[in-house]
């Protein structure tokens, strides 16, 4: 509680919260524990609740710090941030429109290859399980689209992106994972590690190529301006080597036995992305204290957990098995399903934790920069 006499708005807020709590109690009092256990919480609901909790925590932290104008400042800062992120919002809208058109058209591998007669019944069963996305592979395609929007935003913001957690070691690791992922697509036959469904095929390949190009540019900026800790490079190299050994011992069996290196590449790219999440959290802790909540940094902290939730949901649901359960027919060595599912869940948790630290440790902007440039600045 803050000292002093509460204002009328405080009484109204408290009354509203108590009313909501009472309503929630009345609604849940007649529900038996057995009924609750039979209705697991939806993944999207969990994300919303976590986001609301982080937002309330950040606002309460600032209010207790003694900022009398926290509410108006937060509202104005949010409006200014939306204005500065207008190109990113337009890009997200374009991606959503593209995905919606492709999904409405249906088809297999972006209409690049027809469905074989013997596979039609299997394909119809998959479509029934995924009535909107058509197939679980669409989750990975959506992840690639969101990744391109984020990386294009990083290239647009320039210096602000260089000072954000999405730079340095995290960018270098993401670039390595993207190169491995693109190499996997190029080395794999058409029926292995290529995405099925309306969002697969050549369209997905283009997004992966674009990601590699943008990450190469960001990595060049990182190396040119020395945006990394030299002492961390040996640790990163050792971590990547350990990830490679772990991938060789825990791999899927989607490719032929003669091409099991493709399965190793798939596991390795996922583990390196987990290492990038660790580096992102470390940079958030290192540069969040006392810094301004920049538009790009806030955008990255918001988009990354959403982006990485898609492969996690894919790994948990695409195989027809329970979470953390191995599908023996698809296991090449070790326990790859457990490894990849846990690595994905750790990534999402790390990004959520980084977002909470970003909100709680950062300093809100004091002025609205409505005339901030919306497009890339060219330095001469």
Coordinates of C-alpha atoms in Angstrom, one line a residue, residues 237-247 271:
X237 CA 31.7 -22.3 -28.9
X238 CA 31.8 -25.0 -26.2
X239 CA 28.0 -24.8 -25.8
X240 CA 27.5 -25.3 -29.6
X241 CA 29.9 -28.3 -29.5
X242 CA 28.0 -29.8 -26.6
X243 CA 24.7 -29.2 -28.5
X244 CA 26.2 -31.0 -31.5
X245 CA 27.2 -34.0 -29.4
X246 CA 23.7 -34.0 -27.7
X247 CA 22.1 -33.9 -31.2
X271 CA 19.2 -26.7 -29.5

